Tab-separated table of C-alpha atoms in Angstrom:
chain	number	residue	atom	x	y	z
H	10	MET	CA	64.878	123.218	152.698
H	11	GLU	CA	66.075	126.733	153.658
H	12	ILE	CA	69.688	125.600	153.432
H	13	TRP	CA	69.013	124.229	149.943
H	14	ASN	CA	67.408	127.511	148.768
H	15	ASN	CA	70.194	129.641	150.236
H	16	ARG	CA	72.883	127.622	148.536
H	17	THR	CA	71.258	127.697	145.101
H	18	THR	CA	71.950	131.445	144.997
H	19	GLY	CA	75.695	130.828	145.269
H	20	THR	CA	78.224	130.262	142.519
H	21	ASP	CA	77.451	127.485	140.070
H	22	PHE	CA	79.683	124.444	139.817
H	23	VAL	CA	81.824	124.097	136.704
H	24	LEU	CA	82.067	120.680	135.048
H	25	LEU	CA	85.425	120.322	133.319
H	26	GLY	CA	83.837	117.846	130.937
H	27	LEU	CA	84.581	114.379	129.672
H	28	LEU	CA	87.984	115.264	128.259
H	29	HIS	CA	88.467	118.999	128.819
H	30	CYS	CA	91.656	119.080	126.701
H	31	ILE	CA	90.188	117.260	123.713
H	32	LEU	CA	90.999	118.890	120.354
H	33	ILE	CA	88.004	117.598	118.380
H	34	PRO	CA	84.847	118.313	120.433
H	35	LYS	CA	82.565	117.788	117.415
H	36	LEU	CA	83.923	114.261	116.944
H	37	LEU	CA	83.341	113.537	120.637
H	38	PHE	CA	79.815	114.952	120.399
H	39	THR	CA	79.064	112.785	117.334
H	40	PHE	CA	80.242	109.633	119.114
H	41	ILE	CA	78.262	110.364	122.298
H	42	PHE	CA	75.152	111.302	120.302
H	43	LEU	CA	75.281	108.057	118.275
H	44	VAL	CA	75.713	105.967	121.439
H	45	PHE	CA	72.804	107.825	123.056
H	46	LEU	CA	70.607	107.341	119.975
H	47	VAL	CA	71.334	103.601	119.803
H	48	ALA	CA	70.708	103.236	123.554
H	49	LEU	CA	67.367	105.046	123.301
H	50	ILE	CA	66.194	103.006	120.316
H	51	VAL	CA	67.190	99.551	121.553
H	52	ASN	CA	65.957	100.076	125.120
H	53	ILE	CA	62.608	101.456	123.952
H	54	ILE	CA	62.255	98.537	121.524
H	55	MET	CA	63.008	96.073	124.348
H	56	VAL	CA	60.346	97.577	126.628
H	57	ILE	CA	57.716	97.743	123.864
H	58	LEU	CA	58.389	94.187	122.619
H	59	ILE	CA	58.099	92.726	126.118
H	60	TRP	CA	54.916	94.699	126.752
H	61	LEU	CA	53.254	93.768	123.422
H	62	ASN	CA	54.205	90.082	123.181
H	63	SER	CA	52.212	87.866	125.555
H	64	HIS	CA	54.839	85.083	125.235
H	65	LEU	CA	57.316	87.426	126.930
H	66	HIS	CA	55.086	88.061	129.960
H	67	THR	CA	57.323	85.994	132.229
H	68	PRO	CA	59.382	86.951	135.319
H	69	MET	CA	62.646	86.944	133.354
H	70	TYR	CA	61.377	89.365	130.719
H	71	PHE	CA	59.605	91.521	133.304
H	72	LEU	CA	62.969	91.978	135.045
H	73	LEU	CA	64.637	92.574	131.687
H	74	SER	CA	62.100	95.314	130.876
H	75	GLN	CA	62.950	96.963	134.206
H	76	LEU	CA	66.654	96.846	133.313
H	77	SER	CA	65.915	98.515	129.959
H	78	LEU	CA	63.821	101.175	131.685
H	79	MET	CA	66.642	101.880	134.160
H	80	ASP	CA	69.208	102.064	131.347
H	81	LEU	CA	66.958	104.417	129.390
H	82	LEU	CA	66.633	106.808	132.335
H	83	TYR	CA	70.273	106.302	133.334
H	84	ILE	CA	71.867	107.419	130.065
H	85	SER	CA	69.330	110.269	129.766
H	86	THR	CA	70.658	111.653	133.058
H	87	PHE	CA	74.095	112.390	131.593
H	88	VAL	CA	74.176	112.651	127.791
H	89	PRO	CA	71.855	115.663	127.238
H	90	LYS	CA	73.973	117.741	129.661
H	91	ILE	CA	77.234	116.561	128.050
H	92	ALA	CA	75.885	117.434	124.594
H	93	ILE	CA	74.784	120.912	125.714
H	94	ASP	CA	78.191	121.564	127.295
H	95	ILE	CA	80.087	120.466	124.166
H	96	LEU	CA	77.898	122.496	121.787
H	97	SER	CA	77.627	125.657	123.902
H	98	GLY	CA	81.095	125.601	125.465
H	99	ARG	CA	79.527	126.519	128.827
H	100	ASN	CA	80.108	123.833	131.433
H	101	ASN	CA	78.432	125.393	134.440
H	102	ILE	CA	75.747	123.540	136.405
H	103	SER	CA	73.630	125.062	139.156
H	104	TYR	CA	73.656	123.769	142.702
H	105	THR	CA	70.081	122.481	142.334
H	106	ASN	CA	70.693	120.755	138.989
H	107	CYS	CA	73.856	119.175	140.382
H	108	GLY	CA	71.809	117.749	143.246
H	109	ILE	CA	69.132	116.436	140.877
H	110	GLN	CA	71.734	114.805	138.633
H	111	LEU	CA	73.492	113.224	141.610
H	112	PHE	CA	70.180	111.936	143.010
H	113	LEU	CA	69.162	110.360	139.674
H	114	PHE	CA	72.612	108.835	139.200
H	115	MET	CA	72.657	107.235	142.649
H	116	THR	CA	69.040	106.060	142.452
H	117	LEU	CA	69.325	104.462	139.013
H	118	GLY	CA	72.818	103.077	139.613
H	119	GLY	CA	71.840	101.592	142.982
H	120	ALA	CA	68.602	100.140	141.594
H	121	GLU	CA	70.478	98.492	138.724
H	122	CYS	CA	73.022	96.968	141.120
H	123	LEU	CA	70.220	95.338	143.110
H	124	LEU	CA	68.193	94.375	140.026
H	125	LEU	CA	71.105	92.429	138.526
H	126	ALA	CA	71.201	90.351	141.727
H	127	VAL	CA	67.432	89.722	141.453
H	128	MET	CA	67.912	88.621	137.829
H	129	ALA	CA	70.600	86.146	138.935
H	130	TYR	CA	68.186	84.770	141.545
H	131	ASP	CA	65.567	84.348	138.816
H	132	ARG	CA	67.991	82.251	136.749
H	133	TYR	CA	68.916	80.234	139.860
H	134	VAL	CA	65.259	79.359	140.548
H	135	ALA	CA	64.584	78.564	136.855
H	136	ILE	CA	67.481	76.089	136.627
H	137	CYS	CA	67.827	74.703	140.151
H	138	HIS	CA	64.115	74.615	141.112
H	139	PRO	CA	62.182	74.482	137.802
H	140	LEU	CA	59.131	72.766	139.315
H	141	ARG	CA	58.731	75.511	141.926
H	142	TYR	CA	59.541	78.384	139.562
H	143	SER	CA	55.927	79.494	139.051
H	144	ILE	CA	55.497	79.718	142.845
H	145	LEU	CA	58.837	81.239	143.847
H	146	MET	CA	58.734	83.790	140.995
H	147	ARG	CA	54.998	84.492	140.899
H	148	PRO	CA	53.972	88.029	139.778
H	149	ARG	CA	53.450	89.386	143.298
H	150	VAL	CA	56.952	88.263	144.345
H	151	CYS	CA	58.518	89.789	141.220
H	152	ILE	CA	56.789	93.116	141.774
H	153	PHE	CA	57.805	93.097	145.451
H	154	MET	CA	61.487	92.460	144.593
H	155	VAL	CA	61.560	95.149	141.892
H	156	ALA	CA	59.827	97.632	144.216
H	157	GLY	CA	62.454	96.780	146.834
H	158	THR	CA	65.300	97.604	144.455
H	159	TRP	CA	63.777	101.001	143.623
H	160	LEU	CA	62.920	101.832	147.247
H	161	GLY	CA	66.330	100.803	148.598
H	162	ALA	CA	68.110	102.849	145.931
H	163	LEU	CA	65.856	105.884	146.521
H	164	ILE	CA	66.504	105.909	150.277
H	165	ASN	CA	70.255	105.480	149.803
H	166	ALA	CA	70.396	108.259	147.194
H	167	PHE	CA	68.327	110.657	149.312
H	168	VAL	CA	70.551	110.215	152.389
H	169	HIS	CA	73.797	110.721	150.451
H	170	VAL	CA	72.600	113.665	148.357
H	171	VAL	CA	71.188	115.580	151.329
H	172	TYR	CA	74.392	115.031	153.335
H	173	VAL	CA	76.866	115.858	150.543
H	174	LEU	CA	75.080	118.999	149.364
H	175	ASN	CA	75.060	120.369	152.905
H	176	LEU	CA	78.837	120.073	153.245
H	177	PRO	CA	80.815	123.382	153.094
H	178	PHE	CA	82.133	123.938	149.543
H	179	CYS	CA	84.852	126.548	149.283
H	180	GLY	CA	87.566	127.726	146.938
H	181	SER	CA	87.423	126.349	143.417
H	182	ARG	CA	84.042	125.172	142.161
H	183	GLU	CA	85.569	123.192	139.292
H	184	ILE	CA	84.428	119.570	139.275
H	185	HIS	CA	86.996	117.374	137.520
H	186	HIS	CA	84.307	115.244	135.943
H	187	PHE	CA	81.582	115.335	133.283
H	188	PHE	CA	78.768	115.002	135.834
H	189	CYS	CA	78.127	115.518	139.541
H	190	GLU	CA	79.463	112.477	141.389
H	191	ILE	CA	80.249	112.185	145.089
H	192	PRO	CA	84.031	111.477	144.897
H	193	ALA	CA	84.513	114.486	142.600
H	194	LEU	CA	82.370	116.741	144.816
H	195	LEU	CA	84.193	115.701	148.002
H	196	LYS	CA	87.424	117.151	146.566
H	197	LEU	CA	85.812	120.620	146.746
H	198	VAL	CA	84.815	120.330	150.417
H	199	CYS	CA	86.850	122.300	152.956
H	200	ALA	CA	86.125	120.002	155.907
H	201	ASP	CA	87.154	116.593	157.162
H	202	THR	CA	85.123	114.012	155.214
H	203	SER	CA	86.912	110.867	156.406
H	204	LEU	CA	83.966	109.735	158.566
H	205	TYR	CA	81.529	110.234	155.706
H	206	GLU	CA	83.851	108.400	153.297
H	207	ASN	CA	83.694	105.393	155.626
H	208	GLY	CA	79.907	105.549	155.392
H	209	LEU	CA	80.163	105.820	151.612
H	210	PHE	CA	82.356	102.711	151.617
H	211	ILE	CA	79.737	100.798	153.640
H	212	SER	CA	77.079	101.920	151.163
H	213	GLY	CA	79.290	100.620	148.354
H	214	VAL	CA	79.591	97.259	150.105
H	215	ILE	CA	75.786	97.018	150.364
H	216	PHE	CA	75.104	98.009	146.761
H	217	LEU	CA	78.107	96.385	145.081
H	218	LEU	CA	79.751	93.611	147.085
H	219	PHE	CA	76.566	92.105	148.575
H	220	PRO	CA	74.807	91.832	145.183
H	221	ILE	CA	77.982	90.435	143.587
H	222	SER	CA	78.208	87.831	146.362
H	223	ALA	CA	74.547	86.901	145.764
H	224	ILE	CA	75.177	86.641	142.010
H	225	MET	CA	78.247	84.441	142.513
H	226	ALA	CA	76.337	82.212	144.946
H	227	SER	CA	73.458	81.881	142.456
H	228	TYR	CA	75.749	80.965	139.591
H	229	GLY	CA	77.725	78.604	141.782
H	230	GLN	CA	74.494	76.684	142.454
H	231	ILE	CA	73.538	76.863	138.768
H	232	PHE	CA	76.832	75.388	137.553
H	233	SER	CA	76.707	72.725	140.256
H	234	THR	CA	73.206	71.715	139.097
H	235	VAL	CA	74.203	71.739	135.423
H	236	LEU	CA	77.155	69.433	136.054
H	237	ARG	CA	74.920	66.921	137.835
H	238	LEU	CA	71.983	66.854	135.433
H	239	GLU	CA	71.350	66.147	131.793
H	240	LEU	CA	69.971	69.300	130.260
H	241	ASN	CA	66.599	69.222	128.560
H	242	MET	CA	65.566	71.838	126.009
H	243	GLY	CA	63.875	74.117	128.551
H	244	MET	CA	66.872	74.140	130.860
H	245	ARG	CA	69.242	74.823	127.966
H	246	LYS	CA	67.157	77.851	127.068
H	247	ALA	CA	67.265	79.043	130.685
H	248	LEU	CA	71.013	78.476	130.842
H	249	SER	CA	71.636	80.398	127.606
H	250	THR	CA	70.343	83.576	129.273
H	251	CYS	CA	72.923	83.195	132.034
H	252	SER	CA	75.835	83.980	129.704
H	253	SER	CA	74.186	87.251	128.618
H	254	HIS	CA	73.524	88.196	132.224
H	255	MET	CA	77.109	87.431	133.239
H	256	ILE	CA	78.493	89.693	130.486
H	257	VAL	CA	76.236	92.521	131.693
H	258	VAL	CA	77.296	91.915	135.318
H	259	ILE	CA	81.016	91.992	134.450
H	260	LEU	CA	80.657	95.212	132.443
H	261	PHE	CA	78.627	97.061	135.069
H	262	TYR	CA	80.105	95.822	138.344
H	263	GLY	CA	83.664	95.562	137.015
H	264	THR	CA	83.936	99.242	136.127
H	265	ALA	CA	82.068	100.337	139.283
H	266	ILE	CA	84.456	98.351	141.518
H	267	ILE	CA	87.481	99.826	139.735
H	268	LYS	CA	86.050	103.290	140.377
H	269	TYR	CA	84.911	102.961	143.986
H	270	PHE	CA	87.060	100.268	145.609
H	271	LEU	CA	90.550	100.781	144.180
H	272	PRO	CA	92.745	102.982	146.430
H	273	LYS	CA	92.986	106.632	145.319
H	274	ALA	CA	96.677	106.219	144.513
H	275	TYR	CA	95.805	103.842	141.651
H	276	HIS	CA	93.637	106.222	139.607
H	277	THR	CA	93.638	109.830	138.422
H	278	ALA	CA	90.769	112.203	137.599
H	279	GLU	CA	91.141	111.486	133.865
H	280	GLN	CA	91.134	107.714	134.438
H	281	ASP	CA	88.009	108.069	136.593
H	282	LYS	CA	86.236	109.843	133.732
H	283	VAL	CA	87.104	107.101	131.256
H	284	VAL	CA	85.946	104.375	133.666
H	285	SER	CA	82.741	106.318	134.373
H	286	VAL	CA	81.963	106.418	130.641
H	287	PHE	CA	81.583	102.627	130.676
H	288	TYR	CA	78.918	102.405	133.375
H	289	THR	CA	77.093	105.664	132.570
H	290	ILE	CA	77.063	105.768	128.746
H	291	LEU	CA	78.291	102.524	127.166
H	292	THR	CA	76.606	99.853	129.315
H	293	PRO	CA	73.078	101.305	128.853
H	294	MET	CA	73.645	100.856	125.115
H	295	LEU	CA	75.353	97.449	125.334
H	296	ASN	CA	72.935	95.778	127.793
H	297	PRO	CA	69.919	95.497	125.451
H	298	LEU	CA	72.171	94.583	122.514
H	299	ILE	CA	73.741	91.743	124.513
H	300	TYR	CA	70.352	90.375	125.558
H	301	SER	CA	68.595	90.836	122.200
H	302	LEU	CA	71.392	89.501	119.988
H	303	ARG	CA	71.759	86.354	122.110
H	304	ASN	CA	68.040	85.805	122.709
H	305	LYS	CA	65.990	83.930	120.092
H	306	GLU	CA	62.671	84.813	121.733
H	307	MET	CA	63.428	88.543	121.565
H	308	SER	CA	64.590	88.396	117.957
H	309	GLY	CA	61.541	86.259	117.095
H	310	ALA	CA	59.197	88.786	118.731
H	311	LEU	CA	60.859	91.605	116.777
H	312	ARG	CA	60.448	89.719	113.489
H	313	LYS	CA	56.736	89.180	114.226
H	314	VAL	CA	56.171	92.882	114.868
H	315	LEU	CA	58.045	93.873	111.692
H	316	ARG	CA	56.122	91.289	109.679
H	317	ARG	CA	52.810	92.734	110.888
H	318	LYS	CA	53.882	96.247	109.939
H	319	ILE	CA	54.965	95.126	106.452
H	320	THR	CA	51.773	93.184	105.745
H	321	LYS	CA	49.518	96.095	106.787
């Protein structure tokens, strides 16, 4: 704790921003603000609808409400700071605030990686073991799995943040990014970080490749079951949610893999920023839209709520 306090008195970091050479900052601010506003509205609506409608008190929608909550917190970690930087023209961030932002980013990003795997497992049980669904996905199990995603992400984030922020930063304090992220921070360290980067790679395998493998295994079993059976109405409904989940998985994991697993020679700082925009700003807005637009139960619940408000 003493190390932390001593370092906060040092020079602030400087975030070079989303596109530091952009000629129309007001246009960029307008776009980011609109995306943020849409993300806030649709994610809040998703959480409220699932909470209010008793028909949506099922494991699938409980997990979906957790995804909306994560997306809500996730986008709120970055956009307010970006907006302040664009409007004020001052891109500095204190050592403490950088650590907080990094911790929130890693916690929420890690939790979402694990949650998407849990959601794939839910679809696997619903389609491949429908008669045992109420047992395998009972409330206590769902809560335990969600708690596990949060706890695992919290521990991972804490370890990385404490280690990175105790590395010796020297020379330029300019972070070639629009938020504090480990790869960008490591470029400012005047020490050998190769051993730590290996540990970061292992962490990426646990939070990216393992969940993706679990998702692929789940969907492999789902498609195998679908090909062998005639689908009844209930199974068709369960299967229809799989396509929405797969789109979300491709958007989130695809951009994260490009960022963290491609060799450094294949991407520049500017390309990293653009890729980061997808999984930090755009996917939190797109996720609830993908699920709500393709989900009749969600749209039906929304119509019921609106009808009640109109008739009052």
